[in-house]
C-alpha cells in the first residue's frame, strides 16, 4: 500500500521505519523537514509539503502533537482536499474524543473514512512493534487498516469514533497516577533509609508489581529522565481527560490531583523530562533533589 505519515517525531520516526521495513511505499512529511529526512535512508519518500505526501495515498497516518495541530494540518493546510476520496485517515495522535468526532465528520463530508487510533507503549513499543493501539470508528475501516496497524503492535477496536481517544485517556489516567504513586513510594523508602533499587526488587512479583514499576521505577532508581514520553505530553493527556470528564458530567478527583502535580512540575522547569520525571518534582518537595 501507499501510506503517508504526517509527523515524524519521537513516535513517527520508528513507526515510519517499521512501515518501510514491512515493504510499504511510505511517503513522509514533518513541519521540521530534517526530522522527516532521517527516514530517507530507510526508503521513505520525503516531501516538503503534506499535500504532496498524501496524493494518491491508500492510508494517511497522522502522528501530531495535539488536536488543534491535527485539524490545522488536515483542513487549513489543504491535506483533506489533496487526498483521494478512497483514502482512509488513521489519526494516531492523542487528542480529545470530541476533536476526533469533529475531524471524522468533516472528512466524511468529503467521503473520506476515518479512524482514531492512539497508541500506548512509548518509543520502546514503537521500536519493537509492540504498541497497544486503541481504535475508534467503523468496523469496516478497522478491518481495512488492520494489516498496517499490525506492523505497529496489537490493535483493538473499542467502539465508534472517539472511543479510541477515550480509551487512551483512560490509559493515561492510569499511567500518570501510577507513575506518581511509584515515585512517592520509592522516595518514602529512601527517606526512611531503604535502598530504592532493592525496594523495587523486593516488591517485584507481588501485588504492587506493574510495568510502570519495572520501566519507570527503574528510571527513577537510575535518575534517568531522558524523554521517551514527556511530562508536557502527560499533562496534555490529563487535561484532555479532565475536559472530557467535564463534558460528560463525570467527577474525576484523582485525575485532577495528578493534573495539578504534573502542572506544578512543569512550572518548575520539568516539561521536557520523561513523564517519570514527576519523581523530580516530588523529590524537590521533600528536599531530596
PDB file of C-alpha atoms in Angstrom:
ATOM      1  CA  UNK A   1       0.000   0.000   0.000  1.00  0.00           C
ATOM      2  CA  UNK A   2       0.932   3.619  -0.431  1.00  0.00           C
ATOM      3  CA  UNK A   3       0.998   5.101   3.049  1.00  0.00           C
ATOM      4  CA  UNK A   4       1.570   8.729   4.044  1.00  0.00           C
ATOM      5  CA  UNK A   5       2.858   9.507   7.535  1.00  0.00           C
ATOM      6  CA  UNK A   6       2.440  13.087   8.728  1.00  0.00           C
ATOM      7  CA  UNK A   7       4.522  13.825  11.818  1.00  0.00           C
ATOM      8  CA  UNK A   8       7.974  12.270  12.229  1.00  0.00           C
ATOM      9  CA  UNK A   9       8.742  12.855  15.888  1.00  0.00           C
ATOM     10  CA  UNK A  10       9.620  10.525  18.749  1.00  0.00           C
ATOM     11  CA  UNK A  11       6.913   8.049  17.691  1.00  0.00           C
ATOM     12  CA  UNK A  12       6.611   8.835  13.993  1.00  0.00           C
ATOM     13  CA  UNK A  13      10.229   8.017  13.254  1.00  0.00           C
ATOM     14  CA  UNK A  14      10.283   4.384  14.492  1.00  0.00           C
ATOM     15  CA  UNK A  15       6.751   3.758  13.223  1.00  0.00           C
ATOM     16  CA  UNK A  16       7.626   5.128   9.784  1.00  0.00           C
ATOM     17  CA  UNK A  17      10.739   2.976   9.719  1.00  0.00           C
ATOM     18  CA  UNK A  18       8.730  -0.149  10.548  1.00  0.00           C
ATOM     19  CA  UNK A  19       6.367   0.567   7.650  1.00  0.00           C
ATOM     20  CA  UNK A  20       9.345   0.830   5.301  1.00  0.00           C
ATOM     21  CA  UNK A  21      10.765  -2.431   6.630  1.00  0.00           C
ATOM     22  CA  UNK A  22       7.377  -4.101   6.077  1.00  0.00           C
ATOM     23  CA  UNK A  23       7.617  -3.282   2.362  1.00  0.00           C
ATOM     24  CA  UNK A  24       5.068  -0.491   2.064  1.00  0.00           C
ATOM     25  CA  UNK A  25       5.585   2.571  -0.106  1.00  0.00           C
ATOM     26  CA  UNK A  26       5.936   5.254   2.554  1.00  0.00           C
ATOM     27  CA  UNK A  27       5.655   8.998   1.976  1.00  0.00           C
ATOM     28  CA  UNK A  28       6.564  11.215   4.926  1.00  0.00           C
ATOM     29  CA  UNK A  29       6.233  14.836   5.945  1.00  0.00           C
ATOM     30  CA  UNK A  30       7.168  16.816   9.024  1.00  0.00           C
ATOM     31  CA  UNK A  31       6.960  20.526   9.706  1.00  0.00           C
ATOM     32  CA  UNK A  32      10.697  20.429  10.501  1.00  0.00           C
ATOM     33  CA  UNK A  33      11.884  18.788   7.287  1.00  0.00           C
ATOM     34  CA  UNK A  34      15.137  17.436   8.732  1.00  0.00           C
ATOM     35  CA  UNK A  35      13.197  15.108  11.023  1.00  0.00           C
ATOM     36  CA  UNK A  36      11.449  13.532   8.032  1.00  0.00           C
ATOM     37  CA  UNK A  37      14.700  13.290   6.082  1.00  0.00           C
ATOM     38  CA  UNK A  38      16.025  10.811   8.660  1.00  0.00           C
ATOM     39  CA  UNK A  39      13.705   8.211   7.125  1.00  0.00           C
ATOM     40  CA  UNK A  40      15.078   8.599   3.600  1.00  0.00           C
ATOM     41  CA  UNK A  41      17.783   6.011   4.287  1.00  0.00           C
ATOM     42  CA  UNK A  42      15.056   3.506   5.241  1.00  0.00           C
ATOM     43  CA  UNK A  43      13.416   4.002   1.840  1.00  0.00           C
ATOM     44  CA  UNK A  44      10.786   6.627   2.658  1.00  0.00           C
ATOM     45  CA  UNK A  45       9.947   9.348   0.149  1.00  0.00           C
ATOM     46  CA  UNK A  46      10.287  12.722   1.865  1.00  0.00           C
ATOM     47  CA  UNK A  47       8.048  15.668   0.999  1.00  0.00           C
ATOM     48  CA  UNK A  48       8.324  19.351   1.856  1.00  0.00           C
ATOM     49  CA  UNK A  49       4.529  19.744   1.714  1.00  0.00           C
ATOM     50  CA  UNK A  50       1.947  17.496   3.401  1.00  0.00           C
ATOM     51  CA  UNK A  51      -0.365  17.840   0.403  1.00  0.00           C
ATOM     52  CA  UNK A  52       2.277  16.186  -1.797  1.00  0.00           C
ATOM     53  CA  UNK A  53       2.751  13.357   0.693  1.00  0.00           C
ATOM     54  CA  UNK A  54      -0.932  12.342   0.676  1.00  0.00           C
ATOM     55  CA  UNK A  55      -1.685  12.427  -3.055  1.00  0.00           C
ATOM     56  CA  UNK A  56      -2.950   9.010  -4.188  1.00  0.00           C
ATOM     57  CA  UNK A  57      -2.402   7.571  -0.682  1.00  0.00           C
ATOM     58  CA  UNK A  58      -4.341   4.495   0.407  1.00  0.00           C
ATOM     59  CA  UNK A  59      -3.886   5.321   4.084  1.00  0.00           C
ATOM     60  CA  UNK A  60      -2.820   8.581   5.737  1.00  0.00           C
ATOM     61  CA  UNK A  61      -1.438   8.283   9.274  1.00  0.00           C
ATOM     62  CA  UNK A  62      -1.214  11.392  11.426  1.00  0.00           C
ATOM     63  CA  UNK A  63       1.150  11.474  14.421  1.00  0.00           C
ATOM     64  CA  UNK A  64       0.945  15.078  15.579  1.00  0.00           C
ATOM     65  CA  UNK A  65       1.192  16.904  18.900  1.00  0.00           C
ATOM     66  CA  UNK A  66      -2.442  17.715  19.626  1.00  0.00           C
ATOM     67  CA  UNK A  67      -5.931  18.031  18.177  1.00  0.00           C
ATOM     68  CA  UNK A  68      -5.554  21.643  17.112  1.00  0.00           C
ATOM     69  CA  UNK A  69      -2.472  20.786  15.046  1.00  0.00           C
ATOM     70  CA  UNK A  70      -4.184  17.737  13.527  1.00  0.00           C
ATOM     71  CA  UNK A  71      -7.071  19.968  12.467  1.00  0.00           C
ATOM     72  CA  UNK A  72      -4.713  22.589  11.111  1.00  0.00           C
ATOM     73  CA  UNK A  73      -2.772  20.083   9.012  1.00  0.00           C
ATOM     74  CA  UNK A  74      -5.849  18.264   7.701  1.00  0.00           C
ATOM     75  CA  UNK A  75      -8.046  21.242   6.912  1.00  0.00           C
ATOM     76  CA  UNK A  76      -6.109  24.531   6.988  1.00  0.00           C
ATOM     77  CA  UNK A  77      -3.096  23.213   5.055  1.00  0.00           C
ATOM     78  CA  UNK A  78      -5.233  21.549   2.379  1.00  0.00           C
ATOM     79  CA  UNK A  79      -4.427  17.924   3.168  1.00  0.00           C
ATOM     80  CA  UNK A  80      -8.049  16.760   3.244  1.00  0.00           C
ATOM     81  CA  UNK A  81      -8.617  18.286  -0.184  1.00  0.00           C
ATOM     82  CA  UNK A  82      -5.430  16.766  -1.607  1.00  0.00           C
ATOM     83  CA  UNK A  83      -6.075  13.145  -0.619  1.00  0.00           C
ATOM     84  CA  UNK A  84      -8.320  10.892  -2.735  1.00  0.00           C
ATOM     85  CA  UNK A  85     -11.845  10.123  -1.532  1.00  0.00           C
ATOM     86  CA  UNK A  86     -10.900   6.440  -1.392  1.00  0.00           C
ATOM     87  CA  UNK A  87      -8.357   7.247   1.314  1.00  0.00           C
ATOM     88  CA  UNK A  88      -8.534   6.178   4.970  1.00  0.00           C
ATOM     89  CA  UNK A  89      -7.215   8.598   7.602  1.00  0.00           C
ATOM     90  CA  UNK A  90      -5.849   6.925  10.735  1.00  0.00           C
ATOM     91  CA  UNK A  91      -5.156   9.541  13.391  1.00  0.00           C
ATOM     92  CA  UNK A  92      -2.682   8.007  15.841  1.00  0.00           C
ATOM     93  CA  UNK A  93      -2.165  11.277  17.703  1.00  0.00           C
ATOM     94  CA  UNK A  94      -3.515  11.661  21.237  1.00  0.00           C
ATOM     95  CA  UNK A  95      -6.334  14.205  21.084  1.00  0.00           C
ATOM     96  CA  UNK A  96      -9.729  14.866  22.682  1.00  0.00           C
ATOM     97  CA  UNK A  97     -12.567  12.483  21.751  1.00  0.00           C
ATOM     98  CA  UNK A  98     -14.688  15.480  20.704  1.00  0.00           C
ATOM     99  CA  UNK A  99     -11.916  16.612  18.347  1.00  0.00           C
ATOM    100  CA  UNK A 100     -11.755  13.138  16.816  1.00  0.00           C
ATOM    101  CA  UNK A 101     -15.501  13.165  16.189  1.00  0.00           C
ATOM    102  CA  UNK A 102     -15.274  16.625  14.615  1.00  0.00           C
ATOM    103  CA  UNK A 103     -12.433  15.599  12.312  1.00  0.00           C
ATOM    104  CA  UNK A 104     -14.290  12.449  11.292  1.00  0.00           C
ATOM    105  CA  UNK A 105     -17.426  14.399  10.422  1.00  0.00           C
ATOM    106  CA  UNK A 106     -15.501  16.911   8.319  1.00  0.00           C
ATOM    107  CA  UNK A 107     -13.663  14.149   6.465  1.00  0.00           C
ATOM    108  CA  UNK A 108     -16.868  12.177   5.945  1.00  0.00           C
ATOM    109  CA  UNK A 109     -18.303  15.208   4.139  1.00  0.00           C
ATOM    110  CA  UNK A 110     -15.513  14.553   1.619  1.00  0.00           C
ATOM    111  CA  UNK A 111     -16.355  10.796   1.624  1.00  0.00           C
ATOM    112  CA  UNK A 112     -13.022  10.053   3.364  1.00  0.00           C
ATOM    113  CA  UNK A 113     -13.042   7.328   6.043  1.00  0.00           C
ATOM    114  CA  UNK A 114     -11.519   7.969   9.468  1.00  0.00           C
ATOM    115  CA  UNK A 115     -10.245   6.065  12.498  1.00  0.00           C
ATOM    116  CA  UNK A 116      -8.929   7.457  15.758  1.00  0.00           C
ATOM    117  CA  UNK A 117      -6.157   5.091  16.831  1.00  0.00           C
ATOM    118  CA  UNK A 118      -3.935   6.443  19.609  1.00  0.00           C
ATOM    119  CA  UNK A 119      -1.214   4.220  21.000  1.00  0.00           C
ATOM    120  CA  UNK A 120       0.453   3.272  24.264  1.00  0.00           C
ATOM    121  CA  UNK A 121       3.890   1.772  24.742  1.00  0.00           C
ATOM    122  CA  UNK A 122       6.178   4.729  24.120  1.00  0.00           C
ATOM    123  CA  UNK A 123       9.247   4.733  21.936  1.00  0.00           C
ATOM    124  CA  UNK A 124      10.231   1.260  23.154  1.00  0.00           C
ATOM    125  CA  UNK A 125       6.947  -0.168  21.871  1.00  0.00           C
ATOM    126  CA  UNK A 126       7.260   1.811  18.635  1.00  0.00           C
ATOM    127  CA  UNK A 127      10.762   0.436  18.044  1.00  0.00           C
ATOM    128  CA  UNK A 128       9.754  -3.149  18.795  1.00  0.00           C
ATOM    129  CA  UNK A 129       6.322  -3.175  17.147  1.00  0.00           C
ATOM    130  CA  UNK A 130       4.601  -3.924  20.460  1.00  0.00           C
ATOM    131  CA  UNK A 131       2.351  -0.882  20.824  1.00  0.00           C
ATOM    132  CA  UNK A 132      -1.157  -1.164  22.245  1.00  0.00           C
ATOM    133  CA  UNK A 133      -3.435   0.526  19.706  1.00  0.00           C
ATOM    134  CA  UNK A 134      -6.924   1.682  20.737  1.00  0.00           C
ATOM    135  CA  UNK A 135      -9.174   2.174  17.717  1.00  0.00           C
ATOM    136  CA  UNK A 136     -12.459   4.020  17.321  1.00  0.00           C
ATOM    137  CA  UNK A 137     -14.526   4.142  14.134  1.00  0.00           C
ATOM    138  CA  UNK A 138     -16.388   1.846  11.770  1.00  0.00           C
ATOM    139  CA  UNK A 139     -15.617  -1.868  11.944  1.00  0.00           C
ATOM    140  CA  UNK A 140     -15.115  -1.985   8.173  1.00  0.00           C
ATOM    141  CA  UNK A 141     -12.480   0.751   8.352  1.00  0.00           C
ATOM    142  CA  UNK A 142     -10.767  -1.075  11.207  1.00  0.00           C
ATOM    143  CA  UNK A 143     -10.544  -4.273   9.142  1.00  0.00           C
ATOM    144  CA  UNK A 144      -9.123  -2.278   6.253  1.00  0.00           C
ATOM    145  CA  UNK A 145      -6.448  -0.699   8.448  1.00  0.00           C
ATOM    146  CA  UNK A 146      -5.571  -3.835  10.416  1.00  0.00           C
ATOM    147  CA  UNK A 147      -2.708  -5.088   8.197  1.00  0.00           C
ATOM    148  CA  UNK A 148      -0.983  -1.723   8.690  1.00  0.00           C
ATOM    149  CA  UNK A 149      -1.788  -1.446  12.390  1.00  0.00           C
ATOM    150  CA  UNK A 150      -0.357  -4.931  12.929  1.00  0.00           C
ATOM    151  CA  UNK A 151       3.042  -3.556  11.868  1.00  0.00           C
ATOM    152  CA  UNK A 152       2.985  -1.375  14.986  1.00  0.00           C
ATOM    153  CA  UNK A 153       1.599  -3.808  17.554  1.00  0.00           C
ATOM    154  CA  UNK A 154      -1.730  -5.084  18.859  1.00  0.00           C
ATOM    155  CA  UNK A 155      -4.837  -3.203  17.713  1.00  0.00           C
ATOM    156  CA  UNK A 156      -8.244  -3.415  19.413  1.00  0.00           C
ATOM    157  CA  UNK A 157     -11.462  -1.941  18.023  1.00  0.00           C
ATOM    158  CA  UNK A 158     -13.097  -0.382  21.107  1.00  0.00           C
ATOM    159  CA  UNK A 159     -16.165   1.335  19.658  1.00  0.00           C
ATOM    160  CA  UNK A 160     -17.378   4.199  17.468  1.00  0.00           C
ATOM    161  CA  UNK A 161     -15.449   7.318  16.504  1.00  0.00           C
ATOM    162  CA  UNK A 162     -13.857   8.920  19.568  1.00  0.00           C
ATOM    163  CA  UNK A 163     -13.776   5.691  21.585  1.00  0.00           C
ATOM    164  CA  UNK A 164     -10.111   5.146  20.754  1.00  0.00           C
ATOM    165  CA  UNK A 165      -9.232   8.544  22.191  1.00  0.00           C
ATOM    166  CA  UNK A 166     -11.427   7.918  25.234  1.00  0.00           C
ATOM    167  CA  UNK A 167      -9.564   4.663  25.860  1.00  0.00           C
ATOM    168  CA  UNK A 168      -6.229   6.442  25.501  1.00  0.00           C
ATOM    169  CA  UNK A 169      -7.329   8.968  28.119  1.00  0.00           C
ATOM    170  CA  UNK A 170      -8.143   6.085  30.465  1.00  0.00           C
ATOM    171  CA  UNK A 171      -4.694   4.663  29.749  1.00  0.00           C
ATOM    172  CA  UNK A 172      -3.004   7.980  30.502  1.00  0.00           C
ATOM    173  CA  UNK A 173      -5.002   8.483  33.687  1.00  0.00           C
ATOM    174  CA  UNK A 174      -3.717   5.127  34.936  1.00  0.00           C
ATOM    175  CA  UNK A 175      -0.163   5.777  33.733  1.00  0.00           C
ATOM    176  CA  UNK A 176       0.058   9.278  35.219  1.00  0.00           C
ATOM    177  CA  UNK A 177      -1.345   8.284  38.595  1.00  0.00           C
ATOM    178  CA  UNK A 178       0.765   5.113  38.807  1.00  0.00           C
ATOM    179  CA  UNK A 179       3.967   6.979  37.995  1.00  0.00           C
ATOM    180  CA  UNK A 180       3.115   9.380  40.797  1.00  0.00           C
ATOM    181  CA  UNK A 181       2.482   6.764  43.455  1.00  0.00           C
ATOM    182  CA  UNK A 182       5.541   4.698  42.443  1.00  0.00           C
ATOM    183  CA  UNK A 183       7.697   7.831  42.749  1.00  0.00           C
ATOM    184  CA  UNK A 184       6.181   8.773  46.113  1.00  0.00           C
ATOM    185  CA  UNK A 185       6.567   5.250  47.495  1.00  0.00           C
ATOM    186  CA  UNK A 186      10.210   4.909  46.415  1.00  0.00           C
ATOM    187  CA  UNK A 187      11.073   8.330  47.807  1.00  0.00           C
ATOM    188  CA  UNK A 188       9.374   7.460  51.113  1.00  0.00           C
ATOM    189  CA  UNK A 189      11.528   4.348  51.365  1.00  0.00           C
ATOM    190  CA  UNK A 190      14.698   6.267  50.531  1.00  0.00           C
ATOM    191  CA  UNK A 191      13.895   8.904  53.155  1.00  0.00           C
ATOM    192  CA  UNK A 192      13.335   6.109  55.673  1.00  0.00           C
ATOM    193  CA  UNK A 193      16.722   4.549  54.953  1.00  0.00           C
ATOM    194  CA  UNK A 194      15.921   1.759  52.491  1.00  0.00           C
ATOM    195  CA  UNK A 195      17.727   1.307  49.152  1.00  0.00           C
ATOM    196  CA  UNK A 196      15.352   2.281  46.342  1.00  0.00           C
ATOM    197  CA  UNK A 197      16.660  -0.310  43.908  1.00  0.00           C
ATOM    198  CA  UNK A 198      16.292  -3.070  46.480  1.00  0.00           C
ATOM    199  CA  UNK A 199      12.775  -1.888  47.352  1.00  0.00           C
ATOM    200  CA  UNK A 200      11.822  -2.181  43.685  1.00  0.00           C
ATOM    201  CA  UNK A 201      13.386  -5.655  43.589  1.00  0.00           C
ATOM    202  CA  UNK A 202      11.588  -6.729  46.768  1.00  0.00           C
ATOM    203  CA  UNK A 203       8.091  -5.843  45.542  1.00  0.00           C
ATOM    204  CA  UNK A 204       8.632  -7.229  42.028  1.00  0.00           C
ATOM    205  CA  UNK A 205       6.273 -10.141  41.519  1.00  0.00           C
ATOM    206  CA  UNK A 206       3.986  -9.035  44.324  1.00  0.00           C
ATOM    207  CA  UNK A 207       0.569  -7.434  44.090  1.00  0.00           C
ATOM    208  CA  UNK A 208       2.085  -3.955  43.595  1.00  0.00           C
ATOM    209  CA  UNK A 209       4.182  -5.013  40.615  1.00  0.00           C
ATOM    210  CA  UNK A 210       3.419  -3.370  37.275  1.00  0.00           C
ATOM    211  CA  UNK A 211       5.046  -2.355  34.024  1.00  0.00           C
ATOM    212  CA  UNK A 212       5.176   1.193  35.413  1.00  0.00           C
ATOM    213  CA  UNK A 213       7.158  -0.054  38.425  1.00  0.00           C
ATOM    214  CA  UNK A 214       9.538  -2.006  36.207  1.00  0.00           C
ATOM    215  CA  UNK A 215      10.147   0.579  33.465  1.00  0.00           C
ATOM    216  CA  UNK A 216       9.551   3.948  35.097  1.00  0.00           C
ATOM    217  CA  UNK A 217      10.588   2.770  38.545  1.00  0.00           C
ATOM    218  CA  UNK A 218      13.961   1.748  37.112  1.00  0.00           C
ATOM    219  CA  UNK A 219      14.337   5.173  35.534  1.00  0.00           C
ATOM    220  CA  UNK A 220      13.719   6.672  38.968  1.00  0.00           C
ATOM    221  CA  UNK A 221      16.309   4.408  40.588  1.00  0.00           C
ATOM    222  CA  UNK A 222      18.842   5.409  37.932  1.00  0.00           C
ATOM    223  CA  UNK A 223      17.718   9.073  37.851  1.00  0.00           C
ATOM    224  CA  UNK A 224      17.435   8.689  34.073  1.00  0.00           C
ATOM    225  CA  UNK A 225      14.735  11.049  32.828  1.00  0.00           C
ATOM    226  CA  UNK A 226      15.706  11.165  29.163  1.00  0.00           C
ATOM    227  CA  UNK A 227      12.340  11.783  27.464  1.00  0.00           C
ATOM    228  CA  UNK A 228      10.531   8.829  25.927  1.00  0.00           C
ATOM    229  CA  UNK A 229       7.148  10.325  26.804  1.00  0.00           C
ATOM    230  CA  UNK A 230       7.493  13.906  28.041  1.00  0.00           C
ATOM    231  CA  UNK A 231       5.999  15.478  31.163  1.00  0.00           C
ATOM    232  CA  UNK A 232       4.327  18.091  28.939  1.00  0.00           C
ATOM    233  CA  UNK A 233       2.570  15.390  26.902  1.00  0.00           C
ATOM    234  CA  UNK A 234       1.407  13.599  30.046  1.00  0.00           C
ATOM    235  CA  UNK A 235      -0.080  16.856  31.318  1.00  0.00           C
ATOM    236  CA  UNK A 236      -1.803  17.437  27.970  1.00  0.00           C
ATOM    237  CA  UNK A 237      -3.411  13.998  28.204  1.00  0.00           C
ATOM    238  CA  UNK A 238      -4.568  14.534  31.796  1.00  0.00           C
ATOM    239  CA  UNK A 239      -6.045  17.890  30.847  1.00  0.00           C
ATOM    240  CA  UNK A 240      -7.843  16.250  27.920  1.00  0.00           C
ATOM    241  CA  UNK A 241      -9.196  13.659  30.346  1.00  0.00           C
ATOM    242  CA  UNK A 242     -10.452  16.382  32.695  1.00  0.00           C
ATOM    243  CA  UNK A 243     -12.035  18.305  29.816  1.00  0.00           C
ATOM    244  CA  UNK A 244     -13.791  15.159  28.601  1.00  0.00           C
ATOM    245  CA  UNK A 245     -14.953  14.362  32.132  1.00  0.00           C
ATOM    246  CA  UNK A 246     -16.427  17.855  32.327  1.00  0.00           C
ATOM    247  CA  UNK A 247     -18.226  17.422  29.016  1.00  0.00           C
ATOM    248  CA  UNK A 248     -19.980  14.251  30.160  1.00  0.00           C
ATOM    249  CA  UNK A 249     -20.576  15.292  33.794  1.00  0.00           C
ATOM    250  CA  UNK A 250     -18.098  12.900  35.418  1.00  0.00           C
ATOM    251  CA  UNK A 251     -16.232  13.707  38.661  1.00  0.00           C
ATOM    252  CA  UNK A 252     -12.546  12.642  38.430  1.00  0.00           C
ATOM    253  CA  UNK A 253     -10.848  13.840  41.652  1.00  0.00           C
ATOM    254  CA  UNK A 254      -7.822  11.519  41.415  1.00  0.00           C
ATOM    255  CA  UNK A 255      -7.014  12.631  37.890  1.00  0.00           C
ATOM    256  CA  UNK A 256      -7.489  16.252  38.976  1.00  0.00           C
ATOM    257  CA  UNK A 257      -4.856  15.817  41.705  1.00  0.00           C
ATOM    258  CA  UNK A 258      -2.278  14.410  39.312  1.00  0.00           C
ATOM    259  CA  UNK A 259      -3.062  17.072  36.734  1.00  0.00           C
ATOM    260  CA  UNK A 260      -2.053  19.621  39.380  1.00  0.00           C
ATOM    261  CA  UNK A 261       1.136  17.747  40.295  1.00  0.00           C
ATOM    262  CA  UNK A 262       2.308  17.453  36.685  1.00  0.00           C
ATOM    263  CA  UNK A 263       1.430  21.112  36.080  1.00  0.00           C
ATOM    264  CA  UNK A 264       3.492  22.164  39.082  1.00  0.00           C
ATOM    265  CA  UNK A 265       6.426  20.068  37.904  1.00  0.00           C
ATOM    266  CA  UNK A 266       6.272  21.764  34.528  1.00  0.00           C
ATOM    267  CA  UNK A 267       6.091  25.173  36.193  1.00  0.00           C
ATOM    268  CA  UNK A 268       9.348  24.207  37.907  1.00  0.00           C
ATOM    269  CA  UNK A 269      11.097  23.544  34.579  1.00  0.00           C
ATOM    270  CA  UNK A 270      10.489  19.809  34.098  1.00  0.00           C
ATOM    271  CA  UNK A 271       8.409  19.953  30.876  1.00  0.00           C
ATOM    272  CA  UNK A 272      10.955  18.159  28.690  1.00  0.00           C
ATOM    273  CA  UNK A 273      11.797  15.362  31.129  1.00  0.00           C
ATOM    274  CA  UNK A 274      10.346  11.889  30.691  1.00  0.00           C
ATOM    275  CA  UNK A 275       6.963  11.666  32.441  1.00  0.00           C
ATOM    276  CA  UNK A 276       8.630   9.570  35.134  1.00  0.00           C
ATOM    277  CA  UNK A 277      10.273  12.921  35.945  1.00  0.00           C
ATOM    278  CA  UNK A 278       7.337  13.600  38.271  1.00  0.00           C
ATOM    279  CA  UNK A 279       9.777  11.881  40.667  1.00  0.00           C
ATOM    280  CA  UNK A 280      11.930  15.028  40.464  1.00  0.00           C
ATOM    281  CA  UNK A 281       9.036  17.255  41.491  1.00  0.00           C
ATOM    282  CA  UNK A 282       8.153  15.012  44.438  1.00  0.00           C
ATOM    283  CA  UNK A 283      11.815  14.724  45.464  1.00  0.00           C
ATOM    284  CA  UNK A 284      12.179  18.517  45.391  1.00  0.00           C
ATOM    285  CA  UNK A 285       9.120  18.960  47.623  1.00  0.00           C
ATOM    286  CA  UNK A 286      10.859  16.770  50.178  1.00  0.00           C
ATOM    287  CA  UNK A 287      14.306  18.355  49.889  1.00  0.00           C
ATOM    288  CA  UNK A 288      15.667  15.184  48.273  1.00  0.00           C
ATOM    289  CA  UNK A 289      16.817  16.581  44.925  1.00  0.00           C
TER     290      UNK A 289
END
